[in-house]
């Protein structure tokens, strides 16, 4: 019997979940829930239904794990605790500073109703967090570095598009190669986020717009660009559509550390991702953890957990015996 | 109260464990057990004792986790099940093909006596296995690659030293850069182990030895060198001591895979290690898992587990709350 999956919210991430479910034969998409008119939401899975988000309680017995695909700013803080009263649930809440509060809210709702929840899944928070934890446990005397990119920052792209005279825009965060190399060489540099990354913008200007003024406004924008080496390229809508329609991302988590009685030996642990599609990879992480949530819930676990609390074997469709024989 | 650690066998790995324990304030080395005369075994930790391996049962109530530091060929298959009757235990059993049998033996001994064991810890098997599992769960449609090196292969170095006319020798396994690049570029090449690695040997010849004959015997040696591009360098004992006394190692675990409704997007997950000291890093992994074993045993878990079965949070000295606030 398959694990019955529900999707709450059908944007880029929801569509990514749908694709990930297709790749995992033990998962089955039962239903997509939307705040839009369900008749206007076309999904790819012929065997799944599309229903109003308001009716979700009716499907209480038809979904094993509900996957929350709303945004972290306003959707998930409200929705995940609400849905955790009715379903086992996973989300990708990614506002790092607010994770403890979100955890507490979801834990309360899930514990009281006897469901299991896992929050903040994806790659950062998510796989990058996991690699920070492992590397810190293995090398207690050491130093962490996270580099992001090359990839599209949604927040910075939005900021560009709010500048007057900008018709369309996209921003790539790019790790500084010399900084990466210094870290890998064990030089333990002190690096600000601005020293680790440059920002490259591709802007489609409105007709007759003052390009120099747009450039100036972008590169001096506080919080977003002023502390970075920022490049602004003006391109046509055609070029934008041809070369900048994807949502690639990725990055590097590196820990360098010392071992030995007098810390005489150096080590470098590096984890990196190179992703053609940020939402589809995020969805792939979430799908694997949905499997884990189902199994742990079957074992009677309740409350809220994070990626730190899940033993890796729960992610794999293989048995313990198969894992030991083929992957260990 | 600290977690009381015992070390069974004091070679390179045992010494590495001793160093790792020093770096972890919640671990305390209580005793080293040896088959040699304890009076001839000098350890670094002033507060720990050195005792005969045969007397280990006497220390039943003074050790929380025993760390097995013998070899996989003949020591661990016998010792780990024996010791699991008396102690919680971890080992680094690394003969991949024999892991299922070893697991069964240790599981029986540990289950019957109510202890907890974790076998096959280190980096391969160990952290590399873990990364294979995670990457396979995240990208079900994909392909795995493991590259080893640059690093010293103990087995190949031993094989060189058995060649007539060789006074001393060391072998480095080196990943082929073009093969690595082809994998990272998502080209999904079919690669034999020989196409992924070259072998570089440094040999100190005995006086008057026929170097060409030694070279020929090494590069044509079945199983060890014949299927590889092998280089043999002849050097003096002085140069050997100066440049080849370390035990570095490392490698790369890469999975490339596709996502999307029609598998239209590519992704690369890469985990790599660059280690100055193979035994000290292996020991660092084992020390973190000794902490996990202690905690899981406190929760009442028994039997044999592997790295796949341990939730990451158990490795860290930080609390769940601290982990969520600082590492997630």
mmCIF file of N, CA and C in Angstrom, chain B residues 11-110:
data_model
loop_
_atom_site.group_PDB
_atom_site.id
_atom_site.type_symbol
_atom_site.label_atom_id
_atom_site.label_comp_id
_atom_site.label_asym_id
_atom_site.label_seq_id
_atom_site.Cartn_x
_atom_site.Cartn_y
_atom_site.Cartn_z
ATOM 1 N N UNK B 11 46.744 0.834 18.642
ATOM 2 C CA UNK B 11 47.576 1.138 17.478
ATOM 3 C C UNK B 11 47.237 2.539 16.997
ATOM 4 N N UNK B 12 47.354 2.761 15.669
ATOM 5 C CA UNK B 12 47.050 4.086 15.116
ATOM 6 C C UNK B 12 45.633 4.541 15.452
ATOM 7 N N UNK B 13 44.668 3.607 15.328
ATOM 8 C CA UNK B 13 43.276 3.985 15.573
ATOM 9 C C UNK B 13 43.039 4.257 17.052
ATOM 10 N N UNK B 14 43.588 3.403 17.917
ATOM 11 C CA UNK B 14 43.432 3.600 19.355
ATOM 12 C C UNK B 14 43.989 4.940 19.805
ATOM 13 N N UNK B 15 45.163 5.284 19.277
ATOM 14 C CA UNK B 15 45.758 6.582 19.604
ATOM 15 C C UNK B 15 44.870 7.716 19.075
ATOM 16 N N UNK B 16 44.278 7.508 17.879
ATOM 17 C CA UNK B 16 43.354 8.507 17.319
ATOM 18 C C UNK B 16 42.141 8.710 18.220
ATOM 19 N N UNK B 17 41.616 7.603 18.775
ATOM 20 C CA UNK B 17 40.478 7.696 19.696
ATOM 21 C C UNK B 17 40.876 8.501 20.926
ATOM 22 N N UNK B 18 42.064 8.224 21.426
ATOM 23 C CA UNK B 18 42.533 8.948 22.610
ATOM 24 C C UNK B 18 42.548 10.463 22.342
ATOM 25 N N UNK B 19 43.027 10.845 21.159
ATOM 26 C CA UNK B 19 43.058 12.275 20.792
ATOM 27 C C UNK B 19 41.642 12.834 20.642
ATOM 28 N N UNK B 20 40.747 12.053 20.039
ATOM 29 C CA UNK B 20 39.376 12.528 19.828
ATOM 30 C C UNK B 20 38.656 12.710 21.160
ATOM 31 N N UNK B 21 38.886 11.786 22.095
ATOM 32 C CA UNK B 21 38.262 11.896 23.417
ATOM 33 C C UNK B 21 38.699 13.206 24.088
ATOM 34 N N UNK B 22 39.967 13.544 23.924
ATOM 35 C CA UNK B 22 40.491 14.788 24.510
ATOM 36 C C UNK B 22 39.739 16.020 23.995
ATOM 37 N N UNK B 23 39.284 15.965 22.715
ATOM 38 C CA UNK B 23 38.596 17.122 22.117
ATOM 39 C C UNK B 23 37.131 17.234 22.527
ATOM 40 N N UNK B 24 36.594 16.205 23.182
ATOM 41 C CA UNK B 24 35.182 16.192 23.529
ATOM 42 C C UNK B 24 35.017 16.181 25.049
ATOM 43 N N UNK B 25 34.698 17.329 25.642
ATOM 44 C CA UNK B 25 34.691 17.443 27.104
ATOM 45 C C UNK B 25 33.714 16.493 27.807
ATOM 46 N N UNK B 26 32.683 16.005 27.089
ATOM 47 C CA UNK B 26 31.741 15.092 27.749
ATOM 48 C C UNK B 26 32.199 13.637 27.674
ATOM 49 N N UNK B 27 33.330 13.372 27.032
ATOM 50 C CA UNK B 27 33.889 12.019 26.995
ATOM 51 C C UNK B 27 35.118 11.964 27.896
ATOM 52 N N UNK B 28 35.317 10.783 28.505
ATOM 53 C CA UNK B 28 36.481 10.625 29.394
ATOM 54 C C UNK B 28 37.110 9.259 29.144
ATOM 55 N N UNK B 29 38.400 9.240 28.859
ATOM 56 C CA UNK B 29 39.067 7.951 28.658
ATOM 57 C C UNK B 29 39.378 7.328 30.018
ATOM 58 N N UNK B 30 38.775 6.130 30.266
ATOM 59 C CA UNK B 30 39.019 5.451 31.543
ATOM 60 C C UNK B 30 40.149 4.438 31.441
ATOM 61 N N UNK B 31 40.165 3.683 30.320
ATOM 62 C CA UNK B 31 41.125 2.578 30.259
ATOM 63 C C UNK B 31 41.423 2.165 28.831
ATOM 64 N N UNK B 32 42.678 1.739 28.628
ATOM 65 C CA UNK B 32 43.096 1.118 27.374
ATOM 66 C C UNK B 32 43.382 -0.344 27.673
ATOM 67 N N UNK B 33 42.849 -1.246 26.836
ATOM 68 C CA UNK B 33 43.104 -2.675 27.001
ATOM 69 C C UNK B 33 43.987 -3.160 25.861
ATOM 70 N N UNK B 34 44.973 -3.975 26.196
ATOM 71 C CA UNK B 34 45.954 -4.382 25.193
ATOM 72 C C UNK B 34 46.321 -5.850 25.359
ATOM 73 N N UNK B 35 46.685 -6.489 24.227
ATOM 74 C CA UNK B 35 47.174 -7.864 24.302
ATOM 75 C C UNK B 35 48.675 -7.887 24.561
ATOM 76 N N UNK B 36 49.316 -6.714 24.434
ATOM 77 C CA UNK B 36 50.735 -6.623 24.774
ATOM 78 C C UNK B 36 50.882 -6.542 26.300
ATOM 79 N N UNK B 37 52.109 -6.536 26.750
ATOM 80 C CA UNK B 37 52.359 -6.321 28.168
ATOM 81 C C UNK B 37 52.027 -4.857 28.483
ATOM 82 N N UNK B 38 51.037 -4.609 29.353
ATOM 83 C CA UNK B 38 50.610 -3.222 29.624
ATOM 84 C C UNK B 38 51.770 -2.320 30.017
ATOM 85 N N UNK B 39 52.782 -2.877 30.627
ATOM 86 C CA UNK B 39 53.913 -2.036 31.033
ATOM 87 C C UNK B 39 54.656 -1.446 29.842
ATOM 88 N N UNK B 40 54.514 -2.098 28.673
ATOM 89 C CA UNK B 40 55.211 -1.615 27.474
ATOM 90 C C UNK B 40 54.345 -0.685 26.621
ATOM 91 N N UNK B 41 53.127 -0.427 27.064
ATOM 92 C CA UNK B 41 52.230 0.441 26.282
ATOM 93 C C UNK B 41 52.132 1.802 26.953
ATOM 94 N N UNK B 42 52.715 2.790 26.308
ATOM 95 C CA UNK B 42 52.702 4.162 26.845
ATOM 96 C C UNK B 42 51.552 4.917 26.196
ATOM 97 N N UNK B 43 50.613 5.408 26.986
ATOM 98 C CA UNK B 43 49.534 6.211 26.410
ATOM 99 C C UNK B 43 49.736 7.669 26.805
ATOM 100 N N UNK B 44 48.910 8.551 26.220
ATOM 101 C CA UNK B 44 49.086 9.992 26.409
ATOM 102 C C UNK B 44 48.267 10.544 27.573
ATOM 103 N N UNK B 45 47.177 9.841 27.909
ATOM 104 C CA UNK B 45 46.241 10.350 28.909
ATOM 105 C C UNK B 45 46.687 9.928 30.307
ATOM 106 N N UNK B 46 47.061 10.902 31.121
ATOM 107 C CA UNK B 46 47.624 10.563 32.427
ATOM 108 C C UNK B 46 46.620 9.925 33.377
ATOM 109 N N UNK B 47 45.345 10.263 33.194
ATOM 110 C CA UNK B 47 44.323 9.794 34.133
ATOM 111 C C UNK B 47 43.740 8.428 33.786
ATOM 112 N N UNK B 48 44.190 7.831 32.670
ATOM 113 C CA UNK B 48 43.632 6.536 32.261
ATOM 114 C C UNK B 48 44.612 5.414 32.548
ATOM 115 N N UNK B 49 44.074 4.197 32.764
ATOM 116 C CA UNK B 49 44.912 3.042 33.026
ATOM 117 C C UNK B 49 45.131 2.199 31.781
ATOM 118 N N UNK B 50 46.165 1.353 31.805
ATOM 119 C CA UNK B 50 46.404 0.382 30.730
ATOM 120 C C UNK B 50 46.353 -1.006 31.355
ATOM 121 N N UNK B 51 45.457 -1.868 30.827
ATOM 122 C CA UNK B 51 45.238 -3.174 31.436
ATOM 123 C C UNK B 51 45.303 -4.283 30.388
ATOM 124 N N UNK B 52 45.526 -5.521 30.840
ATOM 125 C CA UNK B 52 45.538 -6.637 29.891
ATOM 126 C C UNK B 52 44.145 -6.859 29.301
ATOM 127 N N UNK B 53 44.089 -7.100 28.000
ATOM 128 C CA UNK B 53 42.807 -7.357 27.334
ATOM 129 C C UNK B 53 42.059 -8.507 28.018
ATOM 130 N N UNK B 54 42.814 -9.476 28.516
ATOM 131 C CA UNK B 54 42.183 -10.649 29.132
ATOM 132 C C UNK B 54 41.407 -10.304 30.404
ATOM 133 N N UNK B 55 41.726 -9.153 31.017
ATOM 134 C CA UNK B 55 41.071 -8.771 32.275
ATOM 135 C C UNK B 55 39.853 -7.871 32.074
ATOM 136 N N UNK B 56 39.430 -7.698 30.825
ATOM 137 C CA UNK B 56 38.449 -6.652 30.522
ATOM 138 C C UNK B 56 37.158 -6.783 31.341
ATOM 139 N N UNK B 57 36.759 -8.027 31.632
ATOM 140 C CA UNK B 57 35.495 -8.231 32.330
ATOM 141 C C UNK B 57 35.472 -7.554 33.707
ATOM 142 N N UNK B 58 36.654 -7.444 34.318
ATOM 143 C CA UNK B 58 36.743 -6.799 35.637
ATOM 144 C C UNK B 58 36.291 -5.338 35.621
ATOM 145 N N UNK B 59 36.337 -4.745 34.421
ATOM 146 C CA UNK B 59 36.043 -3.296 34.316
ATOM 147 C C UNK B 59 34.621 -3.030 33.806
ATOM 148 N N UNK B 60 33.805 -4.069 33.882
ATOM 149 C CA UNK B 60 32.420 -4.050 33.404
ATOM 150 C C UNK B 60 31.635 -2.822 33.880
ATOM 151 N N UNK B 61 31.833 -2.429 35.117
ATOM 152 C CA UNK B 61 31.045 -1.318 35.662
ATOM 153 C C UNK B 61 31.738 0.036 35.580
ATOM 154 N N UNK B 62 32.896 0.052 34.917
ATOM 155 C CA UNK B 62 33.643 1.314 34.856
ATOM 156 C C UNK B 62 33.719 1.933 33.469
ATOM 157 N N UNK B 63 33.137 1.218 32.497
ATOM 158 C CA UNK B 63 33.185 1.684 31.103
ATOM 159 C C UNK B 63 31.759 1.783 30.559
ATOM 160 N N UNK B 64 31.401 2.938 29.992
ATOM 161 C CA UNK B 64 30.075 3.078 29.378
ATOM 162 C C UNK B 64 30.067 2.578 27.936
ATOM 163 N N UNK B 65 31.114 2.896 27.194
ATOM 164 C CA UNK B 65 31.193 2.453 25.792
ATOM 165 C C UNK B 65 32.620 1.988 25.501
ATOM 166 N N UNK B 66 32.738 0.769 24.979
ATOM 167 C CA UNK B 66 34.051 0.238 24.605
ATOM 168 C C UNK B 66 34.258 0.441 23.111
ATOM 169 N N UNK B 67 35.408 1.014 22.753
ATOM 170 C CA UNK B 67 35.716 1.275 21.347
ATOM 171 C C UNK B 67 36.747 0.266 20.870
ATOM 172 N N UNK B 68 36.352 -0.539 19.896
ATOM 173 C CA UNK B 68 37.184 -1.620 19.395
ATOM 174 C C UNK B 68 38.152 -1.065 18.361
ATOM 175 N N UNK B 69 39.449 -1.247 18.565
ATOM 176 C CA UNK B 69 40.445 -0.665 17.662
ATOM 177 C C UNK B 69 41.334 -1.713 17.014
ATOM 178 N N UNK B 70 40.837 -2.945 16.904
ATOM 179 C CA UNK B 70 41.575 -3.989 16.209
ATOM 180 C C UNK B 70 41.322 -3.952 14.711
ATOM 181 N N UNK B 71 41.913 -4.904 13.985
ATOM 182 C CA UNK B 71 41.770 -4.960 12.535
ATOM 183 C C UNK B 71 40.535 -5.741 12.105
ATOM 184 N N UNK B 72 40.070 -5.450 10.880
ATOM 185 C CA UNK B 72 38.852 -6.089 10.376
ATOM 186 C C UNK B 72 39.085 -7.525 9.926
ATOM 187 N N UNK B 73 40.328 -7.859 9.564
ATOM 188 C CA UNK B 73 40.583 -9.185 8.997
ATOM 189 C C UNK B 73 40.360 -10.282 10.030
ATOM 190 N N UNK B 74 41.010 -10.161 11.186
ATOM 191 C CA UNK B 74 40.909 -11.261 12.153
ATOM 192 C C UNK B 74 40.440 -10.818 13.544
ATOM 193 N N UNK B 75 40.712 -9.560 13.941
ATOM 194 C CA UNK B 75 40.371 -9.135 15.310
ATOM 195 C C UNK B 75 38.864 -8.929 15.506
ATOM 196 N N UNK B 76 38.302 -7.985 14.758
ATOM 197 C CA UNK B 76 36.932 -7.549 15.037
ATOM 198 C C UNK B 76 35.876 -8.646 14.878
ATOM 199 N N UNK B 77 35.982 -9.527 13.867
ATOM 200 C CA UNK B 77 34.944 -10.558 13.743
ATOM 201 C C UNK B 77 34.801 -11.397 15.011
ATOM 202 N N UNK B 78 35.894 -11.572 15.749
ATOM 203 C CA UNK B 78 35.854 -12.333 16.999
ATOM 204 C C UNK B 78 35.573 -11.409 18.191
ATOM 205 N N UNK B 79 36.330 -10.303 18.246
ATOM 206 C CA UNK B 79 36.293 -9.463 19.446
ATOM 207 C C UNK B 79 34.975 -8.711 19.650
ATOM 208 N N UNK B 80 34.436 -8.110 18.578
ATOM 209 C CA UNK B 80 33.253 -7.273 18.787
ATOM 210 C C UNK B 80 32.078 -8.067 19.376
ATOM 211 N N UNK B 81 31.753 -9.267 18.828
ATOM 212 C CA UNK B 81 30.673 -10.029 19.476
ATOM 213 C C UNK B 81 31.010 -10.420 20.920
ATOM 214 N N UNK B 82 32.257 -10.772 21.186
ATOM 215 C CA UNK B 82 32.654 -11.136 22.555
ATOM 216 C C UNK B 82 32.455 -9.969 23.522
ATOM 217 N N UNK B 83 32.967 -8.806 23.121
ATOM 218 C CA UNK B 83 32.910 -7.629 23.992
ATOM 219 C C UNK B 83 31.469 -7.122 24.135
ATOM 220 N N UNK B 84 30.650 -7.312 23.086
ATOM 221 C CA UNK B 84 29.241 -6.873 23.142
ATOM 222 C C UNK B 84 28.446 -7.648 24.190
ATOM 223 N N UNK B 85 29.001 -8.775 24.669
ATOM 224 C CA UNK B 85 28.339 -9.500 25.769
ATOM 225 C C UNK B 85 28.517 -8.760 27.092
ATOM 226 N N UNK B 86 29.545 -7.889 27.151
ATOM 227 C CA UNK B 86 29.901 -7.244 28.421
ATOM 228 C C UNK B 86 29.676 -5.732 28.426
ATOM 229 N N UNK B 87 29.770 -5.107 27.245
ATOM 230 C CA UNK B 87 29.769 -3.638 27.167
ATOM 231 C C UNK B 87 28.916 -3.154 25.984
ATOM 232 N N UNK B 88 28.499 -1.894 26.054
ATOM 233 C CA UNK B 88 28.088 -1.214 24.837
ATOM 234 C C UNK B 88 29.353 -1.023 24.020
ATOM 235 N N UNK B 89 29.228 -1.146 22.685
ATOM 236 C CA UNK B 89 30.453 -1.256 21.901
ATOM 237 C C UNK B 89 30.293 -0.606 20.527
ATOM 238 N N UNK B 90 31.383 -0.036 20.023
ATOM 239 C CA UNK B 90 31.404 0.451 18.643
ATOM 240 C C UNK B 90 32.659 -0.086 17.962
ATOM 241 N N UNK B 91 32.547 -0.352 16.638
ATOM 242 C CA UNK B 91 33.742 -0.746 15.901
ATOM 243 C C UNK B 91 33.774 -0.111 14.516
ATOM 244 N N UNK B 92 34.879 -0.360 13.801
ATOM 245 C CA UNK B 92 35.074 0.219 12.476
ATOM 246 C C UNK B 92 35.258 -0.886 11.442
ATOM 247 N N UNK B 93 34.534 -1.997 11.629
ATOM 248 C CA UNK B 93 34.644 -3.142 10.712
ATOM 249 C C UNK B 93 34.435 -2.685 9.271
ATOM 250 N N UNK B 94 35.422 -2.901 8.397
ATOM 251 C CA UNK B 94 35.342 -2.283 7.072
ATOM 252 C C UNK B 94 35.456 -3.250 5.898
ATOM 253 N N UNK B 95 35.258 -4.545 6.135
ATOM 254 C CA UNK B 95 35.216 -5.478 5.010
ATOM 255 C C UNK B 95 33.781 -5.510 4.478
ATOM 256 N N UNK B 96 33.524 -4.653 3.448
ATOM 257 C CA UNK B 96 32.149 -4.416 2.996
ATOM 258 C C UNK B 96 31.347 -5.707 2.800
ATOM 259 N N UNK B 97 31.954 -6.684 2.138
ATOM 260 C CA UNK B 97 31.208 -7.893 1.782
ATOM 261 C C UNK B 97 30.796 -8.709 3.001
ATOM 262 N N UNK B 98 31.513 -8.552 4.109
ATOM 263 C CA UNK B 98 31.214 -9.376 5.289
ATOM 264 C C UNK B 98 30.401 -8.640 6.346
ATOM 265 N N UNK B 99 29.938 -7.434 6.017
ATOM 266 C CA UNK B 99 29.175 -6.661 7.002
ATOM 267 C C UNK B 99 27.893 -7.378 7.441
ATOM 268 N N UNK B 100 27.090 -7.949 6.518
ATOM 269 C CA UNK B 100 25.855 -8.613 6.985
ATOM 270 C C UNK B 100 26.116 -9.720 8.008
ATOM 271 N N UNK B 101 27.143 -10.535 7.799
ATOM 272 C CA UNK B 101 27.453 -11.614 8.746
ATOM 273 C C UNK B 101 27.931 -11.047 10.085
ATOM 274 N N UNK B 102 28.795 -10.041 10.019
ATOM 275 C CA UNK B 102 29.295 -9.418 11.245
ATOM 276 C C UNK B 102 28.136 -8.782 12.019
ATOM 277 N N UNK B 103 27.256 -8.107 11.292
ATOM 278 C CA UNK B 103 26.086 -7.493 11.922
ATOM 279 C C UNK B 103 25.280 -8.548 12.684
ATOM 280 N N UNK B 104 25.032 -9.678 12.041
ATOM 281 C CA UNK B 104 24.210 -10.727 12.667
ATOM 282 C C UNK B 104 24.869 -11.241 13.950
ATOM 283 N N UNK B 105 26.176 -11.454 13.906
ATOM 284 C CA UNK B 105 26.887 -11.950 15.096
ATOM 285 C C UNK B 105 26.848 -10.947 16.250
ATOM 286 N N UNK B 106 27.107 -9.691 15.920
ATOM 287 C CA UNK B 106 27.125 -8.665 16.968
ATOM 288 C C UNK B 106 25.710 -8.432 17.501
ATOM 289 N N UNK B 107 24.733 -8.460 16.594
ATOM 290 C CA UNK B 107 23.346 -8.225 17.017
ATOM 291 C C UNK B 107 22.901 -9.293 18.009
ATOM 292 N N UNK B 108 23.274 -10.537 17.739
ATOM 293 C CA UNK B 108 22.887 -11.631 18.628
ATOM 294 C C UNK B 108 23.506 -11.428 20.017
ATOM 295 N N UNK B 109 24.804 -11.176 20.037
ATOM 296 C CA UNK B 109 25.506 -11.018 21.319
ATOM 297 C C UNK B 109 24.972 -9.822 22.103
ATOM 298 N N UNK B 110 24.767 -8.713 21.411
ATOM 299 C CA UNK B 110 24.336 -7.492 22.102
ATOM 300 C C UNK B 110 22.888 -7.609 22.566
#
